[in-house]
Amino acid sequence: MKRFKKILWALPAVLVIIQFIRPAKNNSAAVPAQQVSAVFNVPAGVDSALRVSCYDCHSNKTHYPWYAEVQP
């Protein structure tokens, strides 16, 4: 029973402690040389569709949701 109580106290403590560990985020203002719009002449409509649909995951300008601040 004592072991169970220790676990009940340790688990919340660990969950609070890991909130202070922050991984690096990939937010950069620089345009990489391999970006599609830098390599090819992309029409404005295609470029805007790519920015809306793809750039959030496939660029260095990720828009993180609020829950990205909560560590697992």
PDB file of N, CA and C in Angstrom:
ATOM      1  N   MET A   1       0.815  -1.196   0.000  1.00  0.00           N
ATOM      2  CA  MET A   1       0.000   0.000   0.000  1.00  0.00           C
ATOM      3  C   MET A   1       0.863   1.266   0.000  1.00  0.00           C
ATOM      4  N   LYS A   2       2.001   1.209   0.707  1.00  0.00           N
ATOM      5  CA  LYS A   2       2.875   2.376   0.750  1.00  0.00           C
ATOM      6  C   LYS A   2       3.456   2.678  -0.629  1.00  0.00           C
ATOM      7  N   ARG A   3       3.748   1.621  -1.370  1.00  0.00           N
ATOM      8  CA  ARG A   3       4.287   1.795  -2.716  1.00  0.00           C
ATOM      9  C   ARG A   3       3.258   2.504  -3.602  1.00  0.00           C
ATOM     10  N   PHE A   4       2.008   2.141  -3.461  1.00  0.00           N
ATOM     11  CA  PHE A   4       0.945   2.759  -4.238  1.00  0.00           C
ATOM     12  C   PHE A   4       0.813   4.248  -3.904  1.00  0.00           C
ATOM     13  N   LYS A   5       0.931   4.597  -2.632  1.00  0.00           N
ATOM     14  CA  LYS A   5       0.852   6.007  -2.226  1.00  0.00           C
ATOM     15  C   LYS A   5       2.035   6.804  -2.772  1.00  0.00           C
ATOM     16  N   LYS A   6       3.211   6.173  -2.782  1.00  0.00           N
ATOM     17  CA  LYS A   6       4.383   6.852  -3.345  1.00  0.00           C
ATOM     18  C   LYS A   6       4.190   7.122  -4.830  1.00  0.00           C
ATOM     19  N   ILE A   7       3.623   6.166  -5.517  1.00  0.00           N
ATOM     20  CA  ILE A   7       3.362   6.345  -6.956  1.00  0.00           C
ATOM     21  C   ILE A   7       2.337   7.448  -7.165  1.00  0.00           C
ATOM     22  N   LEU A   8       1.310   7.499  -6.333  1.00  0.00           N
ATOM     23  CA  LEU A   8       0.294   8.544  -6.451  1.00  0.00           C
ATOM     24  C   LEU A   8       0.873   9.935  -6.218  1.00  0.00           C
ATOM     25  N   TRP A   9       1.901  10.049  -5.406  1.00  0.00           N
ATOM     26  CA  TRP A   9       2.551  11.339  -5.180  1.00  0.00           C
ATOM     27  C   TRP A   9       3.602  11.636  -6.256  1.00  0.00           C
ATOM     28  N   ALA A  10       4.270  10.608  -6.735  1.00  0.00           N
ATOM     29  CA  ALA A  10       5.350  10.818  -7.704  1.00  0.00           C
ATOM     30  C   ALA A  10       4.820  11.147  -9.093  1.00  0.00           C
ATOM     31  N   LEU A  11       3.736  10.542  -9.488  1.00  0.00           N
ATOM     32  CA  LEU A  11       3.198  10.762 -10.830  1.00  0.00           C
ATOM     33  C   LEU A  11       2.832  12.227 -11.095  1.00  0.00           C
ATOM     34  N   PRO A  12       2.064  12.878 -10.238  1.00  0.00           N
ATOM     35  CA  PRO A  12       1.793  14.304 -10.486  1.00  0.00           C
ATOM     36  C   PRO A  12       3.055  15.165 -10.429  1.00  0.00           C
ATOM     37  N   ALA A  13       3.987  14.808  -9.564  1.00  0.00           N
ATOM     38  CA  ALA A  13       5.234  15.574  -9.481  1.00  0.00           C
ATOM     39  C   ALA A  13       6.009  15.483 -10.790  1.00  0.00           C
ATOM     40  N   VAL A  14       6.076  14.290 -11.364  1.00  0.00           N
ATOM     41  CA  VAL A  14       6.780  14.114 -12.638  1.00  0.00           C
ATOM     42  C   VAL A  14       6.063  14.882 -13.750  1.00  0.00           C
ATOM     43  N   LEU A  15       4.743  14.842 -13.769  1.00  0.00           N
ATOM     44  CA  LEU A  15       3.987  15.563 -14.801  1.00  0.00           C
ATOM     45  C   LEU A  15       4.192  17.075 -14.708  1.00  0.00           C
ATOM     46  N   VAL A  16       4.346  17.587 -13.506  1.00  0.00           N
ATOM     47  CA  VAL A  16       4.618  19.022 -13.351  1.00  0.00           C
ATOM     48  C   VAL A  16       6.050  19.345 -13.759  1.00  0.00           C
ATOM     49  N   ILE A  17       6.989  18.507 -13.405  1.00  0.00           N
ATOM     50  CA  ILE A  17       8.397  18.760 -13.715  1.00  0.00           C
ATOM     51  C   ILE A  17       8.646  18.752 -15.217  1.00  0.00           C
ATOM     52  N   ILE A  18       8.002  17.843 -15.955  1.00  0.00           N
ATOM     53  CA  ILE A  18       8.269  17.788 -17.396  1.00  0.00           C
ATOM     54  C   ILE A  18       7.691  18.988 -18.143  1.00  0.00           C
ATOM     55  N   GLN A  19       6.857  19.775 -17.491  1.00  0.00           N
ATOM     56  CA  GLN A  19       6.330  20.977 -18.139  1.00  0.00           C
ATOM     57  C   GLN A  19       7.424  22.034 -18.337  1.00  0.00           C
ATOM     58  N   PHE A  20       8.515  21.923 -17.595  1.00  0.00           N
ATOM     59  CA  PHE A  20       9.605  22.887 -17.712  1.00  0.00           C
ATOM     60  C   PHE A  20      10.617  22.494 -18.787  1.00  0.00           C
ATOM     61  N   ILE A  21      10.486  21.312 -19.361  1.00  0.00           N
ATOM     62  CA  ILE A  21      11.377  20.861 -20.426  1.00  0.00           C
ATOM     63  C   ILE A  21      10.738  21.252 -21.755  1.00  0.00           C
ATOM     64  N   ARG A  22      11.371  22.140 -22.495  1.00  0.00           N
ATOM     65  CA  ARG A  22      10.817  22.653 -23.747  1.00  0.00           C
ATOM     66  C   ARG A  22      11.714  22.280 -24.918  1.00  0.00           C
ATOM     67  N   PRO A  23      11.203  21.502 -25.870  1.00  0.00           N
ATOM     68  CA  PRO A  23      11.997  21.214 -27.068  1.00  0.00           C
ATOM     69  C   PRO A  23      12.062  22.447 -27.967  1.00  0.00           C
ATOM     70  N   ALA A  24      13.071  22.500 -28.804  1.00  0.00           N
ATOM     71  CA  ALA A  24      13.231  23.625 -29.727  1.00  0.00           C
ATOM     72  C   ALA A  24      12.128  23.595 -30.771  1.00  0.00           C
ATOM     73  N   LYS A  25      11.655  24.783 -31.138  1.00  0.00           N
ATOM     74  CA  LYS A  25      10.606  24.882 -32.157  1.00  0.00           C
ATOM     75  C   LYS A  25      11.229  25.360 -33.459  1.00  0.00           C
ATOM     76  N   ASN A  26      10.585  25.018 -34.547  1.00  0.00           N
ATOM     77  CA  ASN A  26      11.136  25.361 -35.858  1.00  0.00           C
ATOM     78  C   ASN A  26      10.444  26.589 -36.444  1.00  0.00           C
ATOM     79  N   ASN A  27      10.712  27.739 -35.881  1.00  0.00           N
ATOM     80  CA  ASN A  27      10.210  29.000 -36.397  1.00  0.00           C
ATOM     81  C   ASN A  27      11.388  29.837 -36.865  1.00  0.00           C
ATOM     82  N   SER A  28      11.453  30.054 -38.160  1.00  0.00           N
ATOM     83  CA  SER A  28      12.553  30.804 -38.736  1.00  0.00           C
ATOM     84  C   SER A  28      11.997  31.737 -39.799  1.00  0.00           C
ATOM     85  N   ALA A  29      12.541  32.928 -39.886  1.00  0.00           N
ATOM     86  CA  ALA A  29      12.090  33.885 -40.889  1.00  0.00           C
ATOM     87  C   ALA A  29      12.837  33.705 -42.210  1.00  0.00           C
ATOM     88  N   ALA A  30      13.904  32.953 -42.208  1.00  0.00           N
ATOM     89  CA  ALA A  30      14.699  32.752 -43.422  1.00  0.00           C
ATOM     90  C   ALA A  30      13.964  31.851 -44.409  1.00  0.00           C
ATOM     91  N   VAL A  31      14.096  32.170 -45.686  1.00  0.00           N
ATOM     92  CA  VAL A  31      13.502  31.352 -46.746  1.00  0.00           C
ATOM     93  C   VAL A  31      14.567  30.368 -47.217  1.00  0.00           C
ATOM     94  N   PRO A  32      14.330  29.066 -47.022  1.00  0.00           N
ATOM     95  CA  PRO A  32      15.343  28.091 -47.442  1.00  0.00           C
ATOM     96  C   PRO A  32      15.467  28.041 -48.960  1.00  0.00           C
ATOM     97  N   ALA A  33      16.642  27.686 -49.435  1.00  0.00           N
ATOM     98  CA  ALA A  33      16.912  27.659 -50.871  1.00  0.00           C
ATOM     99  C   ALA A  33      16.115  26.572 -51.582  1.00  0.00           C
ATOM    100  N   GLN A  34      15.701  25.533 -50.880  1.00  0.00           N
ATOM    101  CA  GLN A  34      14.969  24.450 -51.520  1.00  0.00           C
ATOM    102  C   GLN A  34      13.451  24.650 -51.475  1.00  0.00           C
ATOM    103  N   GLN A  35      12.984  25.797 -51.020  1.00  0.00           N
ATOM    104  CA  GLN A  35      11.544  26.067 -51.001  1.00  0.00           C
ATOM    105  C   GLN A  35      11.015  26.115 -52.435  1.00  0.00           C
ATOM    106  N   VAL A  36       9.822  25.590 -52.657  1.00  0.00           N
ATOM    107  CA  VAL A  36       9.255  25.454 -53.999  1.00  0.00           C
ATOM    108  C   VAL A  36       9.168  26.804 -54.701  1.00  0.00           C
ATOM    109  N   SER A  37       8.705  27.815 -54.010  1.00  0.00           N
ATOM    110  CA  SER A  37       8.549  29.130 -54.649  1.00  0.00           C
ATOM    111  C   SER A  37       9.896  29.796 -54.927  1.00  0.00           C
ATOM    112  N   ALA A  38      10.960  29.349 -54.257  1.00  0.00           N
ATOM    113  CA  ALA A  38      12.286  29.894 -54.534  1.00  0.00           C
ATOM    114  C   ALA A  38      12.943  29.192 -55.715  1.00  0.00           C
ATOM    115  N   VAL A  39      12.573  27.943 -55.964  1.00  0.00           N
ATOM    116  CA  VAL A  39      13.183  27.157 -57.032  1.00  0.00           C
ATOM    117  C   VAL A  39      12.417  27.308 -58.345  1.00  0.00           C
ATOM    118  N   PHE A  40      11.071  27.288 -58.267  1.00  0.00           N
ATOM    119  CA  PHE A  40      10.236  27.331 -59.465  1.00  0.00           C
ATOM    120  C   PHE A  40       9.394  28.595 -59.492  1.00  0.00           C
ATOM    121  N   ASN A  41       8.941  28.959 -60.673  1.00  0.00           N
ATOM    122  CA  ASN A  41       8.024  30.076 -60.829  1.00  0.00           C
ATOM    123  C   ASN A  41       6.609  29.538 -60.580  1.00  0.00           C
ATOM    124  N   VAL A  42       6.091  29.762 -59.394  1.00  0.00           N
ATOM    125  CA  VAL A  42       4.805  29.214 -58.980  1.00  0.00           C
ATOM    126  C   VAL A  42       3.739  30.292 -59.120  1.00  0.00           C
ATOM    127  N   PRO A  43       2.582  29.972 -59.771  1.00  0.00           N
ATOM    128  CA  PRO A  43       1.486  30.939 -59.854  1.00  0.00           C
ATOM    129  C   PRO A  43       0.981  31.328 -58.460  1.00  0.00           C
ATOM    130  N   ALA A  44       0.406  32.507 -58.362  1.00  0.00           N
ATOM    131  CA  ALA A  44      -0.033  33.032 -57.064  1.00  0.00           C
ATOM    132  C   ALA A  44      -1.085  32.142 -56.409  1.00  0.00           C
ATOM    133  N   GLY A  45      -2.005  31.595 -57.182  1.00  0.00           N
ATOM    134  CA  GLY A  45      -3.043  30.729 -56.615  1.00  0.00           C
ATOM    135  C   GLY A  45      -2.477  29.449 -56.034  1.00  0.00           C
ATOM    136  N   VAL A  46      -1.530  28.862 -56.728  1.00  0.00           N
ATOM    137  CA  VAL A  46      -0.891  27.632 -56.248  1.00  0.00           C
ATOM    138  C   VAL A  46      -0.047  27.939 -55.016  1.00  0.00           C
ATOM    139  N   ASP A  47       0.651  29.065 -55.042  1.00  0.00           N
ATOM    140  CA  ASP A  47       1.491  29.451 -53.904  1.00  0.00           C
ATOM    141  C   ASP A  47       0.638  29.666 -52.653  1.00  0.00           C
ATOM    142  N   SER A  48      -0.500  30.327 -52.785  1.00  0.00           N
ATOM    143  CA  SER A  48      -1.359  30.546 -51.618  1.00  0.00           C
ATOM    144  C   SER A  48      -1.960  29.230 -51.126  1.00  0.00           C
ATOM    145  N   ALA A  49      -2.318  28.318 -52.050  1.00  0.00           N
ATOM    146  CA  ALA A  49      -2.837  27.012 -51.634  1.00  0.00           C
ATOM    147  C   ALA A  49      -1.757  26.211 -50.907  1.00  0.00           C
ATOM    148  N   LEU A  50      -0.521  26.275 -51.386  1.00  0.00           N
ATOM    149  CA  LEU A  50       0.574  25.584 -50.712  1.00  0.00           C
ATOM    150  C   LEU A  50       0.809  26.154 -49.320  1.00  0.00           C
ATOM    151  N   ARG A  51       0.758  27.473 -49.201  1.00  0.00           N
ATOM    152  CA  ARG A  51       0.971  28.100 -47.887  1.00  0.00           C
ATOM    153  C   ARG A  51      -0.106  27.694 -46.895  1.00  0.00           C
ATOM    154  N   VAL A  52      -1.342  27.612 -47.341  1.00  0.00           N
ATOM    155  CA  VAL A  52      -2.437  27.249 -46.445  1.00  0.00           C
ATOM    156  C   VAL A  52      -2.403  25.765 -46.101  1.00  0.00           C
ATOM    157  N   SER A  53      -2.168  24.924 -47.104  1.00  0.00           N
ATOM    158  CA  SER A  53      -2.307  23.477 -46.913  1.00  0.00           C
ATOM    159  C   SER A  53      -1.032  22.781 -46.451  1.00  0.00           C
ATOM    160  N   CYS A  54       0.109  23.229 -46.906  1.00  0.00           N
ATOM    161  CA  CYS A  54       1.337  22.437 -46.726  1.00  0.00           C
ATOM    162  C   CYS A  54       2.391  23.083 -45.839  1.00  0.00           C
ATOM    163  N   TYR A  55       2.474  24.388 -45.831  1.00  0.00           N
ATOM    164  CA  TYR A  55       3.609  25.042 -45.174  1.00  0.00           C
ATOM    165  C   TYR A  55       3.614  24.873 -43.664  1.00  0.00           C
ATOM    166  N   ASP A  56       2.483  24.584 -43.067  1.00  0.00           N
ATOM    167  CA  ASP A  56       2.460  24.448 -41.618  1.00  0.00           C
ATOM    168  C   ASP A  56       3.324  23.275 -41.167  1.00  0.00           C
ATOM    169  N   CYS A  57       3.303  22.191 -41.918  1.00  0.00           N
ATOM    170  CA  CYS A  57       4.115  21.014 -41.555  1.00  0.00           C
ATOM    171  C   CYS A  57       5.430  20.957 -42.331  1.00  0.00           C
ATOM    172  N   HIS A  58       5.440  21.477 -43.532  1.00  0.00           N
ATOM    173  CA  HIS A  58       6.598  21.322 -44.417  1.00  0.00           C
ATOM    174  C   HIS A  58       7.336  22.632 -44.624  1.00  0.00           C
ATOM    175  N   SER A  59       7.577  23.355 -43.559  1.00  0.00           N
ATOM    176  CA  SER A  59       8.371  24.577 -43.622  1.00  0.00           C
ATOM    177  C   SER A  59       8.942  24.849 -42.238  1.00  0.00           C
ATOM    178  N   ASN A  60       9.678  25.925 -42.121  1.00  0.00           N
ATOM    179  CA  ASN A  60      10.211  26.336 -40.820  1.00  0.00           C
ATOM    180  C   ASN A  60       9.349  27.421 -40.194  1.00  0.00           C
ATOM    181  N   LYS A  61       8.105  27.519 -40.614  1.00  0.00           N
ATOM    182  CA  LYS A  61       7.173  28.512 -40.077  1.00  0.00           C
ATOM    183  C   LYS A  61       5.933  27.808 -39.542  1.00  0.00           C
ATOM    184  N   THR A  62       6.114  26.920 -38.611  1.00  0.00           N
ATOM    185  CA  THR A  62       5.018  26.145 -38.053  1.00  0.00           C
ATOM    186  C   THR A  62       4.204  27.008 -37.111  1.00  0.00           C
ATOM    187  N   HIS A  63       2.884  26.925 -37.230  1.00  0.00           N
ATOM    188  CA  HIS A  63       1.969  27.597 -36.307  1.00  0.00           C
ATOM    189  C   HIS A  63       1.490  26.540 -35.319  1.00  0.00           C
ATOM    190  N   TYR A  64       1.981  26.631 -34.101  1.00  0.00           N
ATOM    191  CA  TYR A  64       1.679  25.625 -33.103  1.00  0.00           C
ATOM    192  C   TYR A  64       0.343  25.919 -32.430  1.00  0.00           C
ATOM    193  N   PRO A  65      -0.492  24.887 -32.201  1.00  0.00           N
ATOM    194  CA  PRO A  65      -1.738  25.085 -31.455  1.00  0.00           C
ATOM    195  C   PRO A  65      -1.434  25.274 -29.968  1.00  0.00           C
ATOM    196  N   TRP A  66      -2.431  25.663 -29.212  1.00  0.00           N
ATOM    197  CA  TRP A  66      -2.231  25.948 -27.792  1.00  0.00           C
ATOM    198  C   TRP A  66      -1.745  24.724 -27.037  1.00  0.00           C
ATOM    199  N   TYR A  67      -2.192  23.544 -27.432  1.00  0.00           N
ATOM    200  CA  TYR A  67      -1.831  22.337 -26.699  1.00  0.00           C
ATOM    201  C   TYR A  67      -0.417  21.859 -26.998  1.00  0.00           C
ATOM    202  N   ALA A  68       0.289  22.521 -27.895  1.00  0.00           N
ATOM    203  CA  ALA A  68       1.677  22.168 -28.136  1.00  0.00           C
ATOM    204  C   ALA A  68       2.572  22.616 -26.977  1.00  0.00           C
ATOM    205  N   GLU A  69       2.067  23.477 -26.138  1.00  0.00           N
ATOM    206  CA  GLU A  69       2.814  23.939 -24.961  1.00  0.00           C
ATOM    207  C   GLU A  69       2.741  22.961 -23.792  1.00  0.00           C
ATOM    208  N   VAL A  70       1.788  22.033 -23.837  1.00  0.00           N
ATOM    209  CA  VAL A  70       1.622  21.055 -22.767  1.00  0.00           C
ATOM    210  C   VAL A  70       2.431  19.819 -23.118  1.00  0.00           C
ATOM    211  N   GLN A  71       3.367  19.482 -22.263  1.00  0.00           N
ATOM    212  CA  GLN A  71       4.213  18.323 -22.501  1.00  0.00           C
ATOM    213  C   GLN A  71       3.458  17.045 -22.151  1.00  0.00           C
ATOM    214  N   PRO A  72       3.750  15.954 -22.832  1.00  0.00           N
ATOM    215  CA  PRO A  72       3.037  14.695 -22.561  1.00  0.00           C
ATOM    216  C   PRO A  72       3.345  14.130 -21.200  1.00  0.00           C
TER     217      PRO A  72
END
